[in-house]
mmCIF file of C-alpha atoms and ligand atoms in Angstrom:
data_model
loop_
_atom_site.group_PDB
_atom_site.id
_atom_site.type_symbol
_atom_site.label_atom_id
_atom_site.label_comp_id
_atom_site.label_asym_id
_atom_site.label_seq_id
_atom_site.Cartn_x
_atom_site.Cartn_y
_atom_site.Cartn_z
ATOM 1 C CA UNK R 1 0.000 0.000 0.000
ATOM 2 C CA UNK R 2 1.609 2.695 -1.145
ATOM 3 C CA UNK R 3 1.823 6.224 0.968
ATOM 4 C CA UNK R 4 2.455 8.758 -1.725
ATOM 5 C CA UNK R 5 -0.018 8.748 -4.173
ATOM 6 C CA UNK R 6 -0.095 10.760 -7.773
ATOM 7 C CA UNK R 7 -3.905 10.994 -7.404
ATOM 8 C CA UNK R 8 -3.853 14.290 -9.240
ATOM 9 C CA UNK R 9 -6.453 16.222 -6.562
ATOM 10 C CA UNK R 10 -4.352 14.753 -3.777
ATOM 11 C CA UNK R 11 -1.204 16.659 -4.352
ATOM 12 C CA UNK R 12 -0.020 19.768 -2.192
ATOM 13 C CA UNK R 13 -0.050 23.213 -3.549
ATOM 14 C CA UNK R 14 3.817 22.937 -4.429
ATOM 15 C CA UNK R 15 3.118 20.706 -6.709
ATOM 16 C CA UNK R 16 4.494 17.651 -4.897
ATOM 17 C CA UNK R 17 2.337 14.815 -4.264
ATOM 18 C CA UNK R 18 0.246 13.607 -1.423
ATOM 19 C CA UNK R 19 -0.207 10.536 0.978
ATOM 20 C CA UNK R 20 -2.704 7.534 0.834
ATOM 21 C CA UNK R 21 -3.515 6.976 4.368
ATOM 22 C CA UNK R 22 -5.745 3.445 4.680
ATOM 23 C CA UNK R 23 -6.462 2.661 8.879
ATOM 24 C CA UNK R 24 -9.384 0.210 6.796
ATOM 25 C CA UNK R 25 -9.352 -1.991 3.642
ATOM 26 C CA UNK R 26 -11.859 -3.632 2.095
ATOM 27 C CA UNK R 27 -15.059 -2.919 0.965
ATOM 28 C CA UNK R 28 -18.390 -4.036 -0.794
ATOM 29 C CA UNK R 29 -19.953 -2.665 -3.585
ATOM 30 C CA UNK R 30 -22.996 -0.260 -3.671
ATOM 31 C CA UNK R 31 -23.377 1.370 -6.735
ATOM 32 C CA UNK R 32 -22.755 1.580 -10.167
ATOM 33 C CA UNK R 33 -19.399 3.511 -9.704
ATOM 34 C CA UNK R 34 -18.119 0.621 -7.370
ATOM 35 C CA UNK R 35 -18.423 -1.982 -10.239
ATOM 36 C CA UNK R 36 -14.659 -1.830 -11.486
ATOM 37 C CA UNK R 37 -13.608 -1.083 -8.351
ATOM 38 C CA UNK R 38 -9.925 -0.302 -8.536
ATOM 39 C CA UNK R 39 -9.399 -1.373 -4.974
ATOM 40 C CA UNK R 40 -11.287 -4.765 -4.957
ATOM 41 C CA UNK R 41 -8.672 -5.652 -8.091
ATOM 42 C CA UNK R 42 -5.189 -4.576 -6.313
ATOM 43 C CA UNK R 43 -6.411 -6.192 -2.844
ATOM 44 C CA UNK R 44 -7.821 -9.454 -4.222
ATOM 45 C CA UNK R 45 -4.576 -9.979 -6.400
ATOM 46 C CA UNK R 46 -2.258 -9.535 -2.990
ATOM 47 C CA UNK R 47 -4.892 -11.364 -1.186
ATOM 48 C CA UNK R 48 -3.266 -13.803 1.246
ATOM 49 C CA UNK R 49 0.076 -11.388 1.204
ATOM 50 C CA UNK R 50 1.319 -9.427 3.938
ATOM 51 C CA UNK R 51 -0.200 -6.288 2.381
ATOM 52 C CA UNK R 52 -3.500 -7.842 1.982
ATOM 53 C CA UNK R 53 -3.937 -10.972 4.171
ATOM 54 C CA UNK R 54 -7.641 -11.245 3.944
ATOM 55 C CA UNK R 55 -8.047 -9.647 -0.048
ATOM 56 C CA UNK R 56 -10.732 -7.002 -0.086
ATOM 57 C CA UNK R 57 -12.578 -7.973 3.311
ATOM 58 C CA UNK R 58 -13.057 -5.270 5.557
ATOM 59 C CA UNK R 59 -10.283 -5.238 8.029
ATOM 60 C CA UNK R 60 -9.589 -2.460 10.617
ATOM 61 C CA UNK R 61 -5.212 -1.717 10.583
ATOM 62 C CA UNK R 62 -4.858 -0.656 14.035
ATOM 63 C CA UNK R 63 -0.588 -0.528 12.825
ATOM 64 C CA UNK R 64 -1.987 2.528 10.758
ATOM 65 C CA UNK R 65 -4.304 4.854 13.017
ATOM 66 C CA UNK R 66 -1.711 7.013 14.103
ATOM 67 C CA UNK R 67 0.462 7.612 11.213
ATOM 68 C CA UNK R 68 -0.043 10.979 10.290
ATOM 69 C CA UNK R 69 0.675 12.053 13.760
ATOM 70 C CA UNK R 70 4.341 11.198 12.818
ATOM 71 C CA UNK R 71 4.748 12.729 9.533
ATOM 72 C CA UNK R 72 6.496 15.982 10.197
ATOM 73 C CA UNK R 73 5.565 17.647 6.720
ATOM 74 C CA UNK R 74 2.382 19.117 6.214
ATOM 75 C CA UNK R 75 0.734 17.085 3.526
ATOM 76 C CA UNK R 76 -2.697 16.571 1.716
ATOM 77 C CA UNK R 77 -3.842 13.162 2.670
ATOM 78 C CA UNK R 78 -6.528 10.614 0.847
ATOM 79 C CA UNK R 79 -7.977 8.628 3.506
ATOM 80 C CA UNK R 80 -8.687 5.187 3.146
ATOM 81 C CA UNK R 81 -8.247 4.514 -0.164
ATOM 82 C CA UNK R 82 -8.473 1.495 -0.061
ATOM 83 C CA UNK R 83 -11.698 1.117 1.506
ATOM 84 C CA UNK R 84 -15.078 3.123 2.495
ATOM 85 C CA UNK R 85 -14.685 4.698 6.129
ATOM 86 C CA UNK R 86 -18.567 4.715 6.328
ATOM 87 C CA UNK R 87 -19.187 0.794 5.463
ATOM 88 C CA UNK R 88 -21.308 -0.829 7.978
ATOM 89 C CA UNK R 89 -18.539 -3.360 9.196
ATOM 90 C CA UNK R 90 -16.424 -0.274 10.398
ATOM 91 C CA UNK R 91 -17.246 0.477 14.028
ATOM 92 C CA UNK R 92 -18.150 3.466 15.267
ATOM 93 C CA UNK R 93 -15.262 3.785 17.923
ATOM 94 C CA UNK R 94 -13.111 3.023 15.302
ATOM 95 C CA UNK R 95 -14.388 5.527 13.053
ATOM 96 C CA UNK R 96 -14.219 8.425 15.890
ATOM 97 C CA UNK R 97 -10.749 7.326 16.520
ATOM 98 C CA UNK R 98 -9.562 8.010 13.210
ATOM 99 C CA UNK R 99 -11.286 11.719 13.063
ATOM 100 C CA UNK R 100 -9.560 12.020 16.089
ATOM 101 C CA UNK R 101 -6.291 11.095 14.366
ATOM 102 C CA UNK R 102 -7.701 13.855 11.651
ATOM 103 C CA UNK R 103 -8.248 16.409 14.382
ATOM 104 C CA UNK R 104 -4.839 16.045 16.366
ATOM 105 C CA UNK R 105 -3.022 16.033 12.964
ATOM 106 C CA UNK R 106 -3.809 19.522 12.363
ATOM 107 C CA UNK R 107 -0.951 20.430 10.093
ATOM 108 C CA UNK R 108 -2.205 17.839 7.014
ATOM 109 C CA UNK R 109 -5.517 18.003 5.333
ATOM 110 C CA UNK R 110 -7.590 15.334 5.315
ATOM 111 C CA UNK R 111 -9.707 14.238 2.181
ATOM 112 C CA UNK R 112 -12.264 11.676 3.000
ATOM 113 C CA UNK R 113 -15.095 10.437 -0.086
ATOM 114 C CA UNK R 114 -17.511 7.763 1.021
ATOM 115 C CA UNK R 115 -20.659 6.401 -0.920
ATOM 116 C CA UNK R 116 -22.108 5.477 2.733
ATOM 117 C CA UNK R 117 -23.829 9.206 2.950
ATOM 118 C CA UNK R 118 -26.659 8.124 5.478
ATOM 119 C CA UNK R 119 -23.948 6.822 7.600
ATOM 120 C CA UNK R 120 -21.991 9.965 6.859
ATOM 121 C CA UNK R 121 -24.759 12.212 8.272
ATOM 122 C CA UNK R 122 -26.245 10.356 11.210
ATOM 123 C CA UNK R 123 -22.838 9.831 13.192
ATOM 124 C CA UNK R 124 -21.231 13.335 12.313
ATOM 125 C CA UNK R 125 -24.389 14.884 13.786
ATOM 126 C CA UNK R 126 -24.489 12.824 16.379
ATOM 127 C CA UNK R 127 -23.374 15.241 19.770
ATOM 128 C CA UNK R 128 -21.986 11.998 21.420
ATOM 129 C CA UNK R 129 -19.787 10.724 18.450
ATOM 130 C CA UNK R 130 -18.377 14.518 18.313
ATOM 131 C CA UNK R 131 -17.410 14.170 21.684
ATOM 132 C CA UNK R 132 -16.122 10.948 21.693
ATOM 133 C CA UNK R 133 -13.644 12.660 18.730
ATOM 134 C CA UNK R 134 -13.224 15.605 20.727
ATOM 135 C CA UNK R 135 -11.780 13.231 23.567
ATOM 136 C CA UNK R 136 -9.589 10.716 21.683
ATOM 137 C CA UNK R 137 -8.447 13.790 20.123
ATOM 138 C CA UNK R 138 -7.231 15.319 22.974
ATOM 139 C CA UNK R 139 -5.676 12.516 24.218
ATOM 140 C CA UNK R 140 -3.683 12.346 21.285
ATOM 141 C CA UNK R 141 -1.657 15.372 22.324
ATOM 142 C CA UNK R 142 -4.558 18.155 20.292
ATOM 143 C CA UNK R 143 -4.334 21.427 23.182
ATOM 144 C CA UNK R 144 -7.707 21.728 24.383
ATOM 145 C CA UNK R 145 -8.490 25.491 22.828
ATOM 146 C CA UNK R 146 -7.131 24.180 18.958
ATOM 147 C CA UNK R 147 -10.343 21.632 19.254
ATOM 148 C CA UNK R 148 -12.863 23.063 16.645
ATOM 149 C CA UNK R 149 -15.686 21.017 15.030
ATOM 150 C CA UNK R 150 -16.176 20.554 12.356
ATOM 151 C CA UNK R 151 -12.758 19.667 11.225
ATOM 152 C CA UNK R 152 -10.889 22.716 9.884
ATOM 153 C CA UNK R 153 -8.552 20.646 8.059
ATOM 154 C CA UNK R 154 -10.983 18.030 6.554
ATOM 155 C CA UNK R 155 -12.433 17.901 3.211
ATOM 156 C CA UNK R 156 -15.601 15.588 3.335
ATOM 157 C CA UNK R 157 -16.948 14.416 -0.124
ATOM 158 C CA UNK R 158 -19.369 11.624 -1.832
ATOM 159 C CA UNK R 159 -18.897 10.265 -5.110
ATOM 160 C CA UNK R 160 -21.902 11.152 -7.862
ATOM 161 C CA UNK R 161 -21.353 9.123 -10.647
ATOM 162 C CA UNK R 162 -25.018 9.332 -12.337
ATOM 163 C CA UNK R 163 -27.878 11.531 -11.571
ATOM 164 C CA UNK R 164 -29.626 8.928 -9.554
ATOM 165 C CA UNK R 165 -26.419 9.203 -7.383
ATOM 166 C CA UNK R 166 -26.279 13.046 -7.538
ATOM 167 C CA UNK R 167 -30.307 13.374 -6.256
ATOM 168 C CA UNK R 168 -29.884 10.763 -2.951
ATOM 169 C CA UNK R 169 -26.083 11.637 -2.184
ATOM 170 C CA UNK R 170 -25.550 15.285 -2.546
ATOM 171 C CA UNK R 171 -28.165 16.530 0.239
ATOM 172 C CA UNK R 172 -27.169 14.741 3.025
ATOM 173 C CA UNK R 173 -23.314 15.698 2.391
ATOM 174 C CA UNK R 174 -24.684 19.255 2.384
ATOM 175 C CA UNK R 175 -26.350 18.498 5.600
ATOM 176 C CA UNK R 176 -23.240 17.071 7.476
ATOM 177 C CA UNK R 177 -20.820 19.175 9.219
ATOM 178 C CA UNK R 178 -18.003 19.943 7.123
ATOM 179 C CA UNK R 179 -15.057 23.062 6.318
ATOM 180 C CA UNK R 180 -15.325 21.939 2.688
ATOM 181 C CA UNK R 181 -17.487 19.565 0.558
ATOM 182 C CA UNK R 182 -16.763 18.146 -2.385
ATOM 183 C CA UNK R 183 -17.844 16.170 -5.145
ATOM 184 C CA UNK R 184 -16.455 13.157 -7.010
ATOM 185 C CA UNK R 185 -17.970 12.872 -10.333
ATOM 186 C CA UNK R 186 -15.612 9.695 -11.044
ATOM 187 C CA UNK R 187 -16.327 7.602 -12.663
ATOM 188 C CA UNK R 188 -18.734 9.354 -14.378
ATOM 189 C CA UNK R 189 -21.291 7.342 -15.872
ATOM 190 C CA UNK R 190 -24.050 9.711 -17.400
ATOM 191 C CA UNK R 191 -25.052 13.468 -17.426
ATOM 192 C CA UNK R 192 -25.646 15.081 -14.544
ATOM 193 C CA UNK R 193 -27.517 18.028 -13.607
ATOM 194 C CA UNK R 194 -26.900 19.616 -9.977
ATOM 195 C CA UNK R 195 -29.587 20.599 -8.507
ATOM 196 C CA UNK R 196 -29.114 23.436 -6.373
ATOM 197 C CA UNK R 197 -32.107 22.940 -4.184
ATOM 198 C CA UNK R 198 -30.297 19.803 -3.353
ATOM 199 C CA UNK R 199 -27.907 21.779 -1.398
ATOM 200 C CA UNK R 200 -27.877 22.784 2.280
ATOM 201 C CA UNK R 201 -30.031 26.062 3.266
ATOM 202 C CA UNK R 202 -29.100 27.847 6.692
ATOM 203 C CA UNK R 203 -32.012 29.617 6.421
ATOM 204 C CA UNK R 204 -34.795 27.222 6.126
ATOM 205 C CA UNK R 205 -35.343 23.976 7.491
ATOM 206 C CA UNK R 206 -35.418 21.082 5.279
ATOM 207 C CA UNK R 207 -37.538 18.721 6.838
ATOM 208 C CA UNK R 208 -40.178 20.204 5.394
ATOM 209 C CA UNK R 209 -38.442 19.146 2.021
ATOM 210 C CA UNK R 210 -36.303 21.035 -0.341
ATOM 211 C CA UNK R 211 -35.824 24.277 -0.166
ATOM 212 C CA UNK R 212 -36.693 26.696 -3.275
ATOM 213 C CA UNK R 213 -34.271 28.334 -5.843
ATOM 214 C CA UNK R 214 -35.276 31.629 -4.931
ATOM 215 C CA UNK R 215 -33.549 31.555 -1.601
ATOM 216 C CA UNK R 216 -30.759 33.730 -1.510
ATOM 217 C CA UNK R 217 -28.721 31.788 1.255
ATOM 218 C CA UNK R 218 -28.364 29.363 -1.431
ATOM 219 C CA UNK R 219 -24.743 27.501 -1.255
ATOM 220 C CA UNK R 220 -23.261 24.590 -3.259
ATOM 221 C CA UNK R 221 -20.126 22.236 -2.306
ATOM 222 C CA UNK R 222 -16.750 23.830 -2.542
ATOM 223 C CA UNK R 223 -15.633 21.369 -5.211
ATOM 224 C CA UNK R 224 -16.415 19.290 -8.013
ATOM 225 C CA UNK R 225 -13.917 16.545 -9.464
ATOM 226 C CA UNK R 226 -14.590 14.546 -12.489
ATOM 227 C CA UNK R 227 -13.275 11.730 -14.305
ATOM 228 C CA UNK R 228 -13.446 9.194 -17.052
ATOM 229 C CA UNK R 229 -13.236 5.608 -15.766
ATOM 230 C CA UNK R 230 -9.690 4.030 -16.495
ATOM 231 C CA UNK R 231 -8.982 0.176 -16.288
ATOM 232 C CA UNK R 232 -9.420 -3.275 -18.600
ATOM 233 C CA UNK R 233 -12.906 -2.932 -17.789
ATOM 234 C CA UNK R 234 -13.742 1.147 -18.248
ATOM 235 C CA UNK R 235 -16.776 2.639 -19.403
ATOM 236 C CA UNK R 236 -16.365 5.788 -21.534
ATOM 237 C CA UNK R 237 -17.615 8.861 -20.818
ATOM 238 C CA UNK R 238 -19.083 11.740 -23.276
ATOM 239 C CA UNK R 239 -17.459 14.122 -23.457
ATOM 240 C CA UNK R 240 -20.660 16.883 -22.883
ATOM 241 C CA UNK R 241 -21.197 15.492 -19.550
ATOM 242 C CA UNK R 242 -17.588 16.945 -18.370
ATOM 243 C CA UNK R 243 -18.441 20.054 -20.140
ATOM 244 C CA UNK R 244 -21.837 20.304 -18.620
ATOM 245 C CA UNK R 245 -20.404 19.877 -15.087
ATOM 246 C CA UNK R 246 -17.581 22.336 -16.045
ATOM 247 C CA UNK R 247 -20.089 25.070 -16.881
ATOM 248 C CA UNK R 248 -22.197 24.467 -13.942
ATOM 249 C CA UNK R 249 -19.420 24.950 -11.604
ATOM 250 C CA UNK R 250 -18.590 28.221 -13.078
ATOM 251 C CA UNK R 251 -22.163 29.195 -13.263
ATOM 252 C CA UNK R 252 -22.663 28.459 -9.328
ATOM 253 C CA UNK R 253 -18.929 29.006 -8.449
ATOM 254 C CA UNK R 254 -17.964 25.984 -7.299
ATOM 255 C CA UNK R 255 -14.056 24.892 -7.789
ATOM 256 C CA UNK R 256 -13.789 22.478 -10.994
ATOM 257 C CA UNK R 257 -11.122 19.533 -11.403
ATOM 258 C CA UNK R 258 -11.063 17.584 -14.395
ATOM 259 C CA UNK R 259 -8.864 14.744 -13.105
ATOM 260 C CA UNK R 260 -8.988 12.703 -16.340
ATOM 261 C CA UNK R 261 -10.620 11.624 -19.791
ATOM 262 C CA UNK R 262 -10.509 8.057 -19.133
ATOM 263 C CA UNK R 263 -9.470 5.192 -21.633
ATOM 264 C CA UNK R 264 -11.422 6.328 -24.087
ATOM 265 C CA UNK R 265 -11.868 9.877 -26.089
ATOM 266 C CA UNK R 266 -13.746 11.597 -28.808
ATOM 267 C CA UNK R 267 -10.854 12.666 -30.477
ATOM 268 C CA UNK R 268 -9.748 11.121 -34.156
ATOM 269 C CA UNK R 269 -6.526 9.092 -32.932
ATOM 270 C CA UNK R 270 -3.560 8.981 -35.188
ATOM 271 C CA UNK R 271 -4.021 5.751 -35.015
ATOM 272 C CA UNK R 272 -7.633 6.162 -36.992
ATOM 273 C CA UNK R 273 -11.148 5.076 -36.662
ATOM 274 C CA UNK R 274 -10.890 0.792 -35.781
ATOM 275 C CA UNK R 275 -14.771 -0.731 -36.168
ATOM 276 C CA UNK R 276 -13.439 -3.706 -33.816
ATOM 277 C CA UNK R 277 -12.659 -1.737 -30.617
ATOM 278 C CA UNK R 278 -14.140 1.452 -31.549
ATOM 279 C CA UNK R 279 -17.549 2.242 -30.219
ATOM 280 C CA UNK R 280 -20.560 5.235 -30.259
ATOM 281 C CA UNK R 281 -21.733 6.632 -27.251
ATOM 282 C CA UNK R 282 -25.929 8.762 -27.092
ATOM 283 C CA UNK R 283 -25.586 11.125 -24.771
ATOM 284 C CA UNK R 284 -28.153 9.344 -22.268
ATOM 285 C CA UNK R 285 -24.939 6.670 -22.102
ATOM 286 C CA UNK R 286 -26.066 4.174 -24.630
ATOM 287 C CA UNK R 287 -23.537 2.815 -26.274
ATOM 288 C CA UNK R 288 -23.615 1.562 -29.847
ATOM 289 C CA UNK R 289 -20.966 -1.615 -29.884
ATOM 290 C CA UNK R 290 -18.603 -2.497 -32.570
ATOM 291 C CA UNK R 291 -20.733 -4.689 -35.074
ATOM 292 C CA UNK R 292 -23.656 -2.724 -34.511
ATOM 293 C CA UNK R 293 -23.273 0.978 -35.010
ATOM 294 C CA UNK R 294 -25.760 2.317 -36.958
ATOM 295 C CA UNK R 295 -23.984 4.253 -40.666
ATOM 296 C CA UNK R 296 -21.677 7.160 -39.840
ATOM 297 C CA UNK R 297 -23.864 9.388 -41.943
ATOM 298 C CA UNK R 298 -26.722 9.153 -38.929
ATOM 299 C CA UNK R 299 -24.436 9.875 -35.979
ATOM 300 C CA UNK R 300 -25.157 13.328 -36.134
ATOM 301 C CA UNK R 301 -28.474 13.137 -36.698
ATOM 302 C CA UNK R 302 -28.639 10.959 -33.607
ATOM 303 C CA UNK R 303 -26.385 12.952 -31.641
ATOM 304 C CA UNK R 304 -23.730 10.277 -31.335
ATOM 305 C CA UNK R 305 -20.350 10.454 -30.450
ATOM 306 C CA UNK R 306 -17.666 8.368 -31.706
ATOM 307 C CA UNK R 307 -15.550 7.076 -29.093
ATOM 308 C CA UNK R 308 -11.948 5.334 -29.819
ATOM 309 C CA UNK R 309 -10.206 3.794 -27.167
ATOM 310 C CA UNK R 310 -6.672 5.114 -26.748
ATOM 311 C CA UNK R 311 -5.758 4.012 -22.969
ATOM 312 C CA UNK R 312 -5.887 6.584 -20.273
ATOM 313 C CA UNK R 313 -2.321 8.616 -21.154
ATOM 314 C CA UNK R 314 -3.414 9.170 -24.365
ATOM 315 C CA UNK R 315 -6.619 10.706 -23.447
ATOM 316 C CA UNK R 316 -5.023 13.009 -21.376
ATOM 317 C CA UNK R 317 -6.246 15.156 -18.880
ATOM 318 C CA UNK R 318 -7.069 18.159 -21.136
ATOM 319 C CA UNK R 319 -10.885 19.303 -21.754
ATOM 320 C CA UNK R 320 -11.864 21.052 -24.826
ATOM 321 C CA UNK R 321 -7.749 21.827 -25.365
ATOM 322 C CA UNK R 322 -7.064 22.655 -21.693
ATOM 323 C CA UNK R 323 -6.810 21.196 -18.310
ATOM 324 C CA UNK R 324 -8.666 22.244 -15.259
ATOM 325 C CA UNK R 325 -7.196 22.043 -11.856
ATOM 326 C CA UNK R 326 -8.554 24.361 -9.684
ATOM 327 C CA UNK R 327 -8.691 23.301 -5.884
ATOM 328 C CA UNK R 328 -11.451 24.706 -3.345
ATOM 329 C CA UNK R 329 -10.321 28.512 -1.657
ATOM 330 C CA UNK R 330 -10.545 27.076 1.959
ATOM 331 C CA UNK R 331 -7.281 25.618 2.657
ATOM 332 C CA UNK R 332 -6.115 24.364 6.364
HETATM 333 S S1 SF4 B 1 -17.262 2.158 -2.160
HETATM 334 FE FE1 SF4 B 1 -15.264 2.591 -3.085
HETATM 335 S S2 SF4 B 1 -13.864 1.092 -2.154
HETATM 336 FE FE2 SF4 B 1 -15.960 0.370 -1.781
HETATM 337 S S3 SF4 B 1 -16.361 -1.049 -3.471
HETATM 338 FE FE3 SF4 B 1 -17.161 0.977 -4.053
HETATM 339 S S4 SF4 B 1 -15.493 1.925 -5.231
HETATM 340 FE FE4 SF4 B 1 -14.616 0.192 -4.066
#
């Protein structure tokens, strides 16, 4: 298990990259995005190794907890990795003792996605989890008067890979304490549309539902990352549903990362059009196999997209002949 990482939205403002950090491994799957799970692969090949001796079953480190209390250099840290921190199997002590890991280790900044967002929600709002953290946290050498919840130096975030995804994960992210929220749109599997009455109102109270676009307390999450899926197995991804998420972010404001393009991309390869790997992709994510696309001369008409698959370097990182890399204003 590797500690530095060259997850592109994981590296420090220098430039230099950041730190895996993986108290838990394993998971299970629970939606779409989870399906060619990069994790599952690397833990169930070294399954039975030192690294991994039970594969991809969940499995608490307790060897890890404390290791970013002895890295010296300030760092931007993925946590868990490897694994989902909100997964059922993880208990909740455990849980609290890594934030309070987070919370003594004030000099790093903590990025933690899950796909667990109920989870997420209930125990981060929960008064007696926070002081549970508040108390491991202390007794793991944080002064008493630096305690601040939430987390000043954690970036919470839930992966939306589909619109289904975006309309039952977004809103309770908004709803859980948090110094910055993001979104990973990665891998993203259709168009999606963020709703802004999804997002948290400190004006009105949402149990009585959404609240309306009118309201001018209004905010969105901090961030927004996106990504093509990369891997034997990868689905492509059109490219108008990275430019639609590009444009909302700018529209609402919201800090926009375009991590990658994925195996495939819409661009004419040198290589040229090849009707055995090359495929079509609708914009609703239907995609037209080799052996049965329809005649080139009705793509357009059908709004299709060609898509050739060129492996993940060649795609590149670049959208519409630039790269996007911005990084949310609140820093630690
Ligand atoms: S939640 Fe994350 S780690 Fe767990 S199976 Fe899905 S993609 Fe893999």
């Amino acid at each position: 298990m590797a500690e530095i990482t060259t997850i592109e939205w994981t590296r420090n403002d220098d430039g230099t990259p950041g730190r895996t950090w993986n108290p838990v491994t394993g998971c299970t799957k629970i939606s779409a995005g989870c399906d060619n799970c990069y994790a599952e692969t690397i833990a169930e090949r070294f399954r039975g190794t030192v690294a991994f001796p039970k594969g991809f079953d969940v499995q608490i480190r307790a060897d890890k907890v404390n290791d970013p209390l002895k890295w010296r250099k300030p760092t931007r840290v993925f946590v868990n990795s490897m694994s989902d921190l909100f997964h059922n199997e993880i208990d909740q002590a455990w849980i609290a003792d890594i934030f309070a890991v987070m919370a003594a280790a004030q000099r790093h900044t903590f990025q933690l996605l899950t796909k667990r967002h109920a989870r997420m929600r209930s125990l981060l709002n929960d008064p007696a989890i926070v002081d549970q953290i508040r108390n491991r946290a202390l007794g793991k050498g944080l002064p008493a008067d630096q305690w601040q919840w939430p987390l000043p130096n954690l970036w919470l975030g839930v992966s939306v890979e589909t619109q289904q995804w975006a309309d039952i994960r977004i809103r309770p992210l908004m709803q859980t304490p948090a110094a910055v929220r993001f979104l990973s749109c990665e891998p993203l599997l259709g168009p999606v549309k963020l709703d802004r009455r999804h997002t948290h109102c400190p004006t009105h109270d949402f149990a009585g539902g959404f609240c309306t676009g009118e309201c001018p307390d209004l905010i969105t999450p901090d961030w927004l990352i996106d990504g093509g899926e990369s891997g034997r197995k990868a689905r492509p991804a059109h490219p108008d549903w990275f430019r639609s998420l590009r444009d909302q972010c700018q529209d609402y404001g919201v800090a926009y990362f375009h991590k990658q393009n994925g195996e495939w991309t819409s661009q004419t390869p040198d290589r040229g059009p090849d009707p055995k790997r090359d495929i079509a992709l609708l914009n609703d994510g239907t995609v037209h196999r080799p052996g049965q696309l329809p005649p080139r001369s009705e793509w357009e008409d059908r709004q299709l997209v060609p898509m050739y698959r060129v492996g993940k370097k060649a795609a590149g990182r670049e959208l519409d002949g630039r790269t996007h890399d911005a990084f949310p204003a609140v820093t630690a």
